[in-house]
XYZ file of C-alpha atoms in Angstrom:
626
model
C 0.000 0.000 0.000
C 1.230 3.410 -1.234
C 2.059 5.854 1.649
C 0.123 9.206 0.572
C 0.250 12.531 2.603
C -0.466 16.051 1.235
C 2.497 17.794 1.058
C 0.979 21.466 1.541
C -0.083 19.918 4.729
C 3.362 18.562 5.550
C 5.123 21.926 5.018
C 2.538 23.639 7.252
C 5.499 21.746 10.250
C 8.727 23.719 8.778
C 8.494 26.663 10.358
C 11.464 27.170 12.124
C 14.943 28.273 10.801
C 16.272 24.798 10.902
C 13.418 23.266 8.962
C 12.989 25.776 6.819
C 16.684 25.054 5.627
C 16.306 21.667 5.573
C 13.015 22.498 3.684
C 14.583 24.229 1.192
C 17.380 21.884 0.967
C 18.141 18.424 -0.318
C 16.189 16.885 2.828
C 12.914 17.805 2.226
C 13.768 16.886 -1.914
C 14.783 12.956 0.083
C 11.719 12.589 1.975
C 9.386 14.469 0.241
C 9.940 11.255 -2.329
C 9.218 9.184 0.388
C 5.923 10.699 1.324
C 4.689 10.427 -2.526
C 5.008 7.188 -2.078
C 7.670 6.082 -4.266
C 7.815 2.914 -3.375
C 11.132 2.050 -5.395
C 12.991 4.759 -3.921
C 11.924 3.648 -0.827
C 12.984 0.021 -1.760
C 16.217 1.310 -2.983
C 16.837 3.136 0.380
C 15.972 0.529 2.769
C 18.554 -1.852 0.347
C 20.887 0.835 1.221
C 21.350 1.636 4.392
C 20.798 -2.123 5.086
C 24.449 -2.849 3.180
C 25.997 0.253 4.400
C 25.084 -0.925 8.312
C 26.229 -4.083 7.117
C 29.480 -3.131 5.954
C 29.973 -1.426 9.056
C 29.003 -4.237 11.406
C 32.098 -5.641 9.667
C 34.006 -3.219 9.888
C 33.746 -2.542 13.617
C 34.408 -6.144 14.077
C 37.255 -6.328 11.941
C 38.751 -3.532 14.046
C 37.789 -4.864 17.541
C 39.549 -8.456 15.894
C 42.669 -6.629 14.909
C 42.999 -4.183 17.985
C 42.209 -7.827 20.295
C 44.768 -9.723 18.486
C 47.107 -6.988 18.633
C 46.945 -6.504 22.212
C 47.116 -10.067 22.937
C 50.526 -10.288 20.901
C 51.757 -7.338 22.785
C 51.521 -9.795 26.164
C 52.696 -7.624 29.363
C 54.580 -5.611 26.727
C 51.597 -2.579 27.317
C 51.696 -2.946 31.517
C 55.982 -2.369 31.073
C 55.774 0.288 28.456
C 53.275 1.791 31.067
C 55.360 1.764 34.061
C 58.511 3.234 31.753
C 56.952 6.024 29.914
C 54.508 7.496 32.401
C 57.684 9.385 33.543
C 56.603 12.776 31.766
C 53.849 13.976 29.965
C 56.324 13.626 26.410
C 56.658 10.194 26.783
C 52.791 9.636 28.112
C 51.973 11.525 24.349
C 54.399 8.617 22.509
C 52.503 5.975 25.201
C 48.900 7.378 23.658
C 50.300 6.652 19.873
C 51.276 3.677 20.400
C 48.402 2.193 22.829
C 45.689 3.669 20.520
C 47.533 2.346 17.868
C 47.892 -1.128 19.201
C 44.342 -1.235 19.941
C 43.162 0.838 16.751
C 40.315 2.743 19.724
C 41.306 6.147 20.887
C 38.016 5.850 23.326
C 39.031 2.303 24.530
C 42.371 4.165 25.808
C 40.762 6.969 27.197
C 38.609 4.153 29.202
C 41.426 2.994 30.291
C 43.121 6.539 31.451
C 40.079 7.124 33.147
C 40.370 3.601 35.346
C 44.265 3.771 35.764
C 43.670 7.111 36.778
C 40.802 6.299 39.308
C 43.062 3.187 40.523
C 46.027 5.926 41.536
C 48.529 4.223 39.020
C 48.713 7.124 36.750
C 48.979 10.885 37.506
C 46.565 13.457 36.260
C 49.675 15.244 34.395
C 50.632 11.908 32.972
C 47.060 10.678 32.001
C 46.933 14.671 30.222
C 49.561 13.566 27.536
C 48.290 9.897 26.820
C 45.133 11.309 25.865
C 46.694 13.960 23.741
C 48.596 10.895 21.907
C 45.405 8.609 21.988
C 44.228 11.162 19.646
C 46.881 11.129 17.317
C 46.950 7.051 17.551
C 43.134 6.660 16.206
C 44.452 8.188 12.659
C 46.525 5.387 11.812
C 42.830 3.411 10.683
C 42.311 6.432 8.178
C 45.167 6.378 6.833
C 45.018 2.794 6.283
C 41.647 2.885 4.709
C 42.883 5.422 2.356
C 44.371 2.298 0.389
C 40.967 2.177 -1.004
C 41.464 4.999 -3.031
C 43.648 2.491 -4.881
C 40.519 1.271 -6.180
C 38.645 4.335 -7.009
C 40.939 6.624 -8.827
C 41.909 3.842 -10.840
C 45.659 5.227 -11.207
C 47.079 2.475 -9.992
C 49.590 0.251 -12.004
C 52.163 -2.181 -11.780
C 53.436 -2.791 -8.091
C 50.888 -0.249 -7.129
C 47.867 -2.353 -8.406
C 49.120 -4.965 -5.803
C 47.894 -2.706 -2.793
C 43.844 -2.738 -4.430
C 41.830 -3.301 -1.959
C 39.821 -5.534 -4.298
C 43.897 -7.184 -4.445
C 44.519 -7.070 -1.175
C 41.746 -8.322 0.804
C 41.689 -11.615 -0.195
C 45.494 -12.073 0.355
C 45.569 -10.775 4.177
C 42.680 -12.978 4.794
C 44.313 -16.052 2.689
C 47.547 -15.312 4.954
C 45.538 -14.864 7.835
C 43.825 -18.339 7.800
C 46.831 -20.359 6.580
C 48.607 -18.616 10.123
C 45.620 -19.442 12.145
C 44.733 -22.431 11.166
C 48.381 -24.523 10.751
C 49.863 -22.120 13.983
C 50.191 -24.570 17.114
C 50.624 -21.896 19.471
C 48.824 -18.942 20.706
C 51.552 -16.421 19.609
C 51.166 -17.368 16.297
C 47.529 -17.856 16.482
C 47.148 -13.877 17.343
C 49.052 -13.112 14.104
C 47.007 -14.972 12.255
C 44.340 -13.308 14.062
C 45.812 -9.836 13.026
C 45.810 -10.392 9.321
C 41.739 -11.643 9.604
C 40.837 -8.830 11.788
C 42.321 -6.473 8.999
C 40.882 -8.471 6.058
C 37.267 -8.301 7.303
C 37.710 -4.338 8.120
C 38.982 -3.655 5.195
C 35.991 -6.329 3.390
C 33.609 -3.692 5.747
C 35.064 -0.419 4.688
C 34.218 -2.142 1.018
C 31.171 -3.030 1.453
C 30.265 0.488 3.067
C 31.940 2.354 -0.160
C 30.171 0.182 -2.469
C 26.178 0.775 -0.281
C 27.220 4.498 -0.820
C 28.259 4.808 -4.648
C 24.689 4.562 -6.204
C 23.600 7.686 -3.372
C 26.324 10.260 -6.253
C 23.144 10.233 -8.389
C 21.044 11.651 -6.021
C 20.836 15.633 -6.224
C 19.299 15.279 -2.699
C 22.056 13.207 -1.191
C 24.296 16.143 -2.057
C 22.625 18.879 -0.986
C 22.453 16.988 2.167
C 26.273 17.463 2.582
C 25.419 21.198 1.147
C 23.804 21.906 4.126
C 26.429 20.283 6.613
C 28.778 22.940 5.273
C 27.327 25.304 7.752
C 30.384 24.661 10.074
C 27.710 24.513 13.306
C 25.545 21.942 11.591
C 28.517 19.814 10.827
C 30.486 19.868 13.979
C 27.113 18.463 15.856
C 26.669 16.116 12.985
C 29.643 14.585 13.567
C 29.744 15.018 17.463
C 26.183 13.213 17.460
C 27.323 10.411 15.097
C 30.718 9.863 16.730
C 29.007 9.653 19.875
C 25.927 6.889 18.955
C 28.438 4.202 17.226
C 31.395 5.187 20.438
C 34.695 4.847 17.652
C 35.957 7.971 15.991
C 38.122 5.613 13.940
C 34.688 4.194 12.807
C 33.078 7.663 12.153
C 35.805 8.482 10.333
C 35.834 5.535 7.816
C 32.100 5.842 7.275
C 33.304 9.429 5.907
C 35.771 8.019 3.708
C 33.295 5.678 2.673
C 30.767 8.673 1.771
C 33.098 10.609 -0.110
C 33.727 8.333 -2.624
C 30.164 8.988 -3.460
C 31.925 12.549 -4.779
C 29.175 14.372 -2.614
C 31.436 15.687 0.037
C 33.348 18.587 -0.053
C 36.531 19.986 1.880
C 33.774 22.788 3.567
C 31.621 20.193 4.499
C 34.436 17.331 5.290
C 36.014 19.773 7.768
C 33.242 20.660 10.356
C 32.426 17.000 10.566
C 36.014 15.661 11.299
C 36.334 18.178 14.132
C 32.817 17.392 15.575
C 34.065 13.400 15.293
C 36.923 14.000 17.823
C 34.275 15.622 20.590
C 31.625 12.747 20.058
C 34.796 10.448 20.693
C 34.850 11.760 24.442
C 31.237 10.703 25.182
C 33.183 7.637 26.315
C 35.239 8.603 28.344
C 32.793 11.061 30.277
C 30.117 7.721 30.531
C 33.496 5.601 32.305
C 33.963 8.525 34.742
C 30.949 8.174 36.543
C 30.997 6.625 39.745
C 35.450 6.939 39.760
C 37.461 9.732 41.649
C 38.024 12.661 41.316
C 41.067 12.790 39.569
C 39.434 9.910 37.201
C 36.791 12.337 36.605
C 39.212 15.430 36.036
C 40.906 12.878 32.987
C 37.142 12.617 31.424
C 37.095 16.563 31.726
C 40.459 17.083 30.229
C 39.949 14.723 27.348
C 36.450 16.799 26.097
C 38.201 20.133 27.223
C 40.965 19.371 25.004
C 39.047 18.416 21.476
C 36.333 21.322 22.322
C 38.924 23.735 22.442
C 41.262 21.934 19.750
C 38.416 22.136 17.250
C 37.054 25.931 18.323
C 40.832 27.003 17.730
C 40.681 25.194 14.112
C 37.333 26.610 13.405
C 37.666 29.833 13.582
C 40.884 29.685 11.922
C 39.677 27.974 9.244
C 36.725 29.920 8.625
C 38.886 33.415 9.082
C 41.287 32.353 6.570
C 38.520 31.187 4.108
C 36.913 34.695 4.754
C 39.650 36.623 4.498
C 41.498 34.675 1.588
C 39.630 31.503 1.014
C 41.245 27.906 -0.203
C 41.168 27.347 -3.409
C 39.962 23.526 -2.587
C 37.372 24.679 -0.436
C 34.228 23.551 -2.299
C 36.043 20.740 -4.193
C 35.401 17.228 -3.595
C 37.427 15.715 -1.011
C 38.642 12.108 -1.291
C 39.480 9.000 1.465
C 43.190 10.611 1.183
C 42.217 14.186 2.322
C 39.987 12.836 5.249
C 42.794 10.725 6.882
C 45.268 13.578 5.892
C 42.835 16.135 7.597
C 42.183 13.993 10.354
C 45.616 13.489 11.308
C 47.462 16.958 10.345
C 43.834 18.294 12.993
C 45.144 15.805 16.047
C 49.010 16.236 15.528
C 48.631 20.085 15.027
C 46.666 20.369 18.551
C 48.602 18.294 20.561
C 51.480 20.409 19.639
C 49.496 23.506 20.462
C 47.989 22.417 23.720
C 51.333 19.995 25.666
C 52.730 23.130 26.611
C 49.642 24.406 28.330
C 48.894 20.539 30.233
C 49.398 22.245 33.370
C 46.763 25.210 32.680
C 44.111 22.041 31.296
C 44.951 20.379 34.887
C 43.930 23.552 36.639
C 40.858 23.887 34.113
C 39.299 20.819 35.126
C 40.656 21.036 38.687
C 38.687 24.047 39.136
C 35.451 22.996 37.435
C 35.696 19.347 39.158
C 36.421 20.613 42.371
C 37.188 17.871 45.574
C 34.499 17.100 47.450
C 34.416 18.656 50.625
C 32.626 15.242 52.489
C 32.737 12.280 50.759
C 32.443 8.099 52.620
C 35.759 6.362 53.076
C 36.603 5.242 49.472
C 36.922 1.320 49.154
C 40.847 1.640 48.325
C 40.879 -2.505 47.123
C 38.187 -1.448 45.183
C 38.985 1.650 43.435
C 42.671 -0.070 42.787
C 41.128 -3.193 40.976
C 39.324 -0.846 38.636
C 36.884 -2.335 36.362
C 37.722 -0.116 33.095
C 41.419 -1.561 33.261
C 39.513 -5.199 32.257
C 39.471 -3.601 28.825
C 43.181 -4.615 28.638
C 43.725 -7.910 30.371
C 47.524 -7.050 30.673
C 47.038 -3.961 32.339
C 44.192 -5.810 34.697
C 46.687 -8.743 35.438
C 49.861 -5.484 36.125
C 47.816 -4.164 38.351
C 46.397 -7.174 40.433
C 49.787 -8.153 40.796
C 50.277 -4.590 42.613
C 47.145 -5.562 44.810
C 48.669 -9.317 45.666
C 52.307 -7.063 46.693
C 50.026 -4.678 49.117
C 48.651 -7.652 50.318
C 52.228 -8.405 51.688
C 53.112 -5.030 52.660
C 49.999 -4.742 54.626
C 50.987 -8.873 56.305
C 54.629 -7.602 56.825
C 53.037 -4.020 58.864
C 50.916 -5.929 60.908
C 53.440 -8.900 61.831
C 55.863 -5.502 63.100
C 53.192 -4.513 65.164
C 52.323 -7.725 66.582
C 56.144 -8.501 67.533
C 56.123 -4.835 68.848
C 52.779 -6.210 70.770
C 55.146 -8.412 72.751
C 57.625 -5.773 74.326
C 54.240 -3.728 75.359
C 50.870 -4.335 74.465
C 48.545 -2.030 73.567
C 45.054 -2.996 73.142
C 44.460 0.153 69.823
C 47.480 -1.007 68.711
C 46.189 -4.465 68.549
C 42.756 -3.019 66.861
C 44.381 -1.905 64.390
C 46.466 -5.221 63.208
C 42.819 -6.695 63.435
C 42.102 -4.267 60.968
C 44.682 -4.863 58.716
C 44.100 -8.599 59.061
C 40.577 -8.126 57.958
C 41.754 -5.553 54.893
C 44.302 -9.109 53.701
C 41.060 -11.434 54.069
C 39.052 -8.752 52.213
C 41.650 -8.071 49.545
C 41.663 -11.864 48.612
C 38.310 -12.160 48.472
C 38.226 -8.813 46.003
C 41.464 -10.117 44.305
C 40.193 -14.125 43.469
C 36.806 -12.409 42.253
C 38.726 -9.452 40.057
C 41.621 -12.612 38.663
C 38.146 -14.728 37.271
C 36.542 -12.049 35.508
C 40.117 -11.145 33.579
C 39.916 -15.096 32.677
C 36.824 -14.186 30.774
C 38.887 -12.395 28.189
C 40.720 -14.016 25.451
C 43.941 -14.576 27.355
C 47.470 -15.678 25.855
C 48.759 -18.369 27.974
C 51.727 -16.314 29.318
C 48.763 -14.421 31.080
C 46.711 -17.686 31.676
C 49.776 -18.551 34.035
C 50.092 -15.308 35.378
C 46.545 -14.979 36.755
C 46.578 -18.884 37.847
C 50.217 -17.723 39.503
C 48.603 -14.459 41.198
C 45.585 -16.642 42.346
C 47.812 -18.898 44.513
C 49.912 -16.220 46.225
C 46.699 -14.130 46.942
C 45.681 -17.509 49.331
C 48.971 -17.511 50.234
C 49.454 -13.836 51.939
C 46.237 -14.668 53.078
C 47.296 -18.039 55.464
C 50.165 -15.476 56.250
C 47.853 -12.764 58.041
C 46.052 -15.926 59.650
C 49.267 -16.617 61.401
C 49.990 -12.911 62.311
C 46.303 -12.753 64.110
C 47.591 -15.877 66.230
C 50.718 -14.487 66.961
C 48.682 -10.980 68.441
C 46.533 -13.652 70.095
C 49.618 -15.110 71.591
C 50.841 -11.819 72.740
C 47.153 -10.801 74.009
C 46.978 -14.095 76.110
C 50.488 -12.878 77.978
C 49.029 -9.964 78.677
C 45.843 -10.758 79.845
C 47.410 -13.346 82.301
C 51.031 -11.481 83.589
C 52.645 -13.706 81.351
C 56.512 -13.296 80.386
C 58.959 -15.493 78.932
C 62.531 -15.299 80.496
C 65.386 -13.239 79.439
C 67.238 -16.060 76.911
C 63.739 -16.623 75.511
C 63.195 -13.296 74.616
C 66.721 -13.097 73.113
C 66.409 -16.353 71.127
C 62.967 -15.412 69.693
C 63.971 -11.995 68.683
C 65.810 -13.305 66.528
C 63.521 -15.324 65.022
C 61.587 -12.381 64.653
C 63.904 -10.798 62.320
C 64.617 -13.369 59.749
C 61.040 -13.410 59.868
C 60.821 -10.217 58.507
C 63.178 -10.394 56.161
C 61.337 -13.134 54.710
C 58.144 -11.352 54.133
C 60.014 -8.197 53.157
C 61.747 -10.272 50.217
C 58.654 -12.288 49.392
C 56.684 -9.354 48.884
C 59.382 -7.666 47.031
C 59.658 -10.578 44.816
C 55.709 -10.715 44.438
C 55.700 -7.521 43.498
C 58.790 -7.812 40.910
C 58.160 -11.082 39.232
C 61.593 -10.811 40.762
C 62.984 -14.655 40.213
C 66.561 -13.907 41.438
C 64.547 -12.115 45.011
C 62.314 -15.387 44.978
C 65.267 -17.305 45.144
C 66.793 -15.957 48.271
C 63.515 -16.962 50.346
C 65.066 -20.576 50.092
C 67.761 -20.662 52.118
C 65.958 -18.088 54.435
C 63.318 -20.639 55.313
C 66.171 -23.575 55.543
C 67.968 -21.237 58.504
C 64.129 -20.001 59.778
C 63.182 -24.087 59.970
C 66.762 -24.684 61.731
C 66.274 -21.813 64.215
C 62.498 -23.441 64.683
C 63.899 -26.617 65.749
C 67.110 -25.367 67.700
C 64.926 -22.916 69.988
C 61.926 -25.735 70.684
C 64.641 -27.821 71.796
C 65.890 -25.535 73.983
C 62.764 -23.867 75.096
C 61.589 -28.043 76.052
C 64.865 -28.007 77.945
C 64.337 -24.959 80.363
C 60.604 -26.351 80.639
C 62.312 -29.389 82.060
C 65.089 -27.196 84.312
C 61.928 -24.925 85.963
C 63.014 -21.884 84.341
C 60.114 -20.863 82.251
C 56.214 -21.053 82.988
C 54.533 -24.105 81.527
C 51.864 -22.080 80.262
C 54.325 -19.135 78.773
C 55.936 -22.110 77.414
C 52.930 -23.299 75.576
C 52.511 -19.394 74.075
C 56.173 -19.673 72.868
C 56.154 -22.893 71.132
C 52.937 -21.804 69.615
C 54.977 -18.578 68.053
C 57.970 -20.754 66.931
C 54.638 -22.589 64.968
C 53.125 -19.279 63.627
C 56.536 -18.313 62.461
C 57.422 -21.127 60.586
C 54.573 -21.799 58.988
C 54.921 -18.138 57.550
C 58.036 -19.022 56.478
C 56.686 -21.636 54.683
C 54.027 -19.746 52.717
C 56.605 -17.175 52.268
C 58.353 -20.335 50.396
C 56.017 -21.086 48.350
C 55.011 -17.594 47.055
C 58.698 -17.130 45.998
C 58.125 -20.816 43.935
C 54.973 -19.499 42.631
C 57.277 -16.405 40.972
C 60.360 -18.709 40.027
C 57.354 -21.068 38.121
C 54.902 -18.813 36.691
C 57.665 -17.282 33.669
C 55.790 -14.010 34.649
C 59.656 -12.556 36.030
C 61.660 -9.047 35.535
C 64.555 -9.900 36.678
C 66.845 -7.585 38.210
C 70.284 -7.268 38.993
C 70.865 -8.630 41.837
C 74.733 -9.153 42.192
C 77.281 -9.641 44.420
C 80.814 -8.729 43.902
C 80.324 -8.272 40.447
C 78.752 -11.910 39.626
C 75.319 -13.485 40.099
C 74.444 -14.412 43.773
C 75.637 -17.358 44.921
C 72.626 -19.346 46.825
C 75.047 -21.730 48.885
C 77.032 -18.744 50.512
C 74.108 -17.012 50.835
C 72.371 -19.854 52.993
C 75.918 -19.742 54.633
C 75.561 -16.068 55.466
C 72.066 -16.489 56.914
C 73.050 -18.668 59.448
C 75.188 -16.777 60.740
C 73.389 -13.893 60.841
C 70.873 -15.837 62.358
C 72.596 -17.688 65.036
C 71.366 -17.455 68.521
């Protein structure tokens, strides 16, 4: 059945300014087809957009496949570059090329800004120049779409006619399955991965170019992109586009894909890009909710930044074209000029704007001002941010952070519960409770955190990593057990004028120690990957197990001679206990590390050569001897 609707009637609506220049433009010339009831054109239309959302449902995927694959292949490579080049706000510009890059999503970095950010691992001033670099990272997909143009201009010979993307695609995706497919490993596998993400975006960006070529003999569709060269109209249109599909680099290629259509021109082209690199924030600013301040203050920063990047480029575009005008101005623009424009807009604004980071940090420190009362943040929480599960590597970098304050936290409290011993103090003792119950808490955060990374496509360098981090989380968490019984022990002295004598007090101080140094090493090790720090845990438990044994005999033998309280004695041989068992966690932590592959291994030397374990268990003993 025919649609049928007067159109005097119709126009009766377009009475404001907006409608009246849509009106009088190529929109009203579409739709006013539409409301005749032509049902081919509307046949035509629907055929249309249907391929063109097709081509782009493949093309988003082919980019989310590559950026995946990418990452995967870059292992912990992204959680070390992170730790080196956060240094300065330079290097965190280089950082946002090369993540955004990597991941080919300028708004899955930003995400990830925001929760590194909001999980105090990266400064405001460093977070400032990732961003800026994120920007300049999301051209790279432009520029690699532009090979389509290959096709197009028909130019192309010799050598040249090799890079057609009609040529090309089914090579990559030939290369890609022959990798996948006869690769027995998963290294390998995310190459061939690579090539097949890259095939089916570019078979997308295709299919989009091809949905768009019969729109160049429509008047209408043109004087669509007529109207967009009103610099406002196209700046929200690409702002509002940007923003509903959450990927500039997609907005972008759909562009490229239009203008091979020949209806969009430089004046037109222009507006839009700009408007593409604002919508691009609406990201970011959705992450932010619900993070810090400082996470929030990133979000403000990264839409501060394009607004006043593209108000600068505006108006100087528009002066210039005033005042002297571009000769290419009302030309057609090509896939070339879009991912030229696109580029030359992010690398010229960075430029402009890294010497002022400091005056965008007070911007959006003054407009997000700190709270004046706000509830006791959830530290374990905030730190295992949810936003950094967008990059498994960074996830699993910074859970093994949160398994190395686990130990820090054990190796506080078992200082204050020796401390406990030589005076006890019952807030002092609240407060190792406390710290106990932040370890159990942490591990129960942590294990929950570890399974949802495992839900990602994980290499198995990272499979071993989380499994690794899983089993030392349980095992800092046996390790607080024993410090609440050793506070126990110390309470039950207390409570009952208990004391050991003098050469017990001696003898278990030094138990004490190695015990520290134990945890302090462990959880350096933890932290480190550190194989050559896991190491030294060895011996220390051999001379920790020897000291166990030599001061229970003893103990057992002034017992016998009267010259300690049987039930003081009890309390002391249930230390000795507590201790070694710690010991013995401590142990097999440091195995965990030496196992898992997951090491950075640092220099640890001694006179100029690699430690030597055997002196070392040597030197421990005596240092050690009571």
């Amino acid at each position: 059945m025919k649609l049928i609707i007067n159109i005097s009637d119709y126009s009766r609506y377009v009475n404001n300014s907006f409608l009246k220049m849509c009106y009088n433009r190529g929109v009203y010339n579409l739709f006013s087809e539409i409301l005749r009831g032509n049902s081919n054109l509307i046949m035509n239309m629907l055929f249309t957009i249907l391929a063109a959302v097709g081509g782009l449902a493949l093309f988003i995927y082919g980019m989310n496949t590559m950026g995946t694959a990418l990452e995967k292949a870059s292992g912990s490579r992204l959680e070390h570059i992170l730790d080196n080049m956060t240094k300065n706000i330079f290097a965190g510009v280089v950082l946002g090329v090369v993540v955004t890059a990597v991941i080919q999503s300028s708004s899955a970095t930003t995400v990830i800004v925001v929760g590194l950010v909001n999980a105090g691992m990266l400064k405001l001033r460093s977070a400032i120049g990732i961003i800026m670099g994120a920007n300049i990272g999301t051209t790279v997909t432009g520029q690699i779409l532009r090979l389509a143009e290959l096709d197009t201009t028909g130019t192309a010979s010799g050598a040249m006619d090799f890079l057609k993307l009609s040529n090309l695609i089914p090579i990559i995706l030939i290369i890609g399955m022959i990798i996948y497919m006869a690769s027995k490993t998963v290294a390998k596998k995310n190459i061939g991965e690579i090539f097949l993400g890259l095939g089916v975006l570019f078979t997308g960006m295709e299919a989009m170019t091809a949905a768009v070529k019969p729109l160049a003999e429509l008047p209408a569709f043109k004087e669509i992109f007529m109207t967009l060269t009103n610099p406002i109209l196209g700046v929200l249109a690409g702002t509002i586009i940007t923003a509903i599909i959450q990927s500039s680099s997609a907005s972008v290629g759909i562009l490229q894909a239009i203008s091979t259509s020949g209806a969009v021109t430089y004046a037109a082209a222009f507006p839009i890009i700009m408007g593409q690199n604002i919508g691009t924030c609406i990201t970011s600013i959705l992450s932010a909710i619900g993070t810090s301040t400082n996470a929030k203050r990133a979000a403000a920063v990264h839409l501060l930044f394009n607004v006043l990047g593209t108000t600068l480029w505006l108006a100087g575009c528009y002066l210039i074209q005033s005042f002297i005008g571009f000769p290419f101005w009302d030309d057609t623009i090509d896939m070339g000029g879009i991912a030229n424009f696109h580029t030359l807009f992010n690398i010229t604004n960075t430029i402009i704007f890294l010497p002022f980071a400091g005056i965008l940090e007070r911007i959006a420190t003054s407009v997000i001002r700190t709270p004046k009362v706000t509830d006791t943040p959830d530290e374990i929480a905030v730190a295992l941010d949810e936003r950094l599960l967008k990059s498994p590597s960074l996830a699993i970098g910074q859970s093994q952070h949160t398994v190395a304050d686990m130990g820090r936290v054990a190796l506080g409290s078992f200082e204050k519960a020796r401390e406990s011993f030589g005076g006890f103090k019952t807030e002092k003792a609240a407060e190792i409770r406390k710290n106990v119950q932040i370890v159990f808490k942490t591990e129960d955060l942590l294990n929950n955190y570890l399974v949802r990374i495992t839900q990602a496509e994980l290499t198995e360098f990272e499979n071993r990593r989380v499994t690794t981090l899983m089993y030392m989380t349980n095992e800092f968490s046996r390790i607080a057990d024993y410090v609440q019984d050793i506070l126990e022990n110390a309470e039950k002295l207390n409570e009952k004028s208990l004391s050991f004598s003098e050469a017990a007090k001696k003898e278990i101080e030094v138990l004490f120690n190695a015990a520290a140094e134990i945890l302090n090493t462990t959880t350096k090790a933890a932290e480190r990957g550190d194989t050559f720090a896991a190491s030294i845990t060895g011996p220390l438990e051999i001379t920790i197990n020897k000291l166990h044994d030599t001061l229970k005999a003893r103990h057992i033998e002034r017992l016998k001679q009267g010259e300690c309280n049987v039930e003081s004695g009890v309390v002391y041989l249930d230390i000795l206990v507590s201790i070694q068992r710690i010991a013995g966690h401590c142990s097999n932590i440091s195995a965990y590390v030496k196992n898992s592959g997951a090491s950075k291994r640092e220099n640890l030397t001694q006179n100029g050569g690699e430690i030597d374990i055997n002196k070392l268990a040597t030197d421990f003993e005596v240092k050690y001897q009571v």
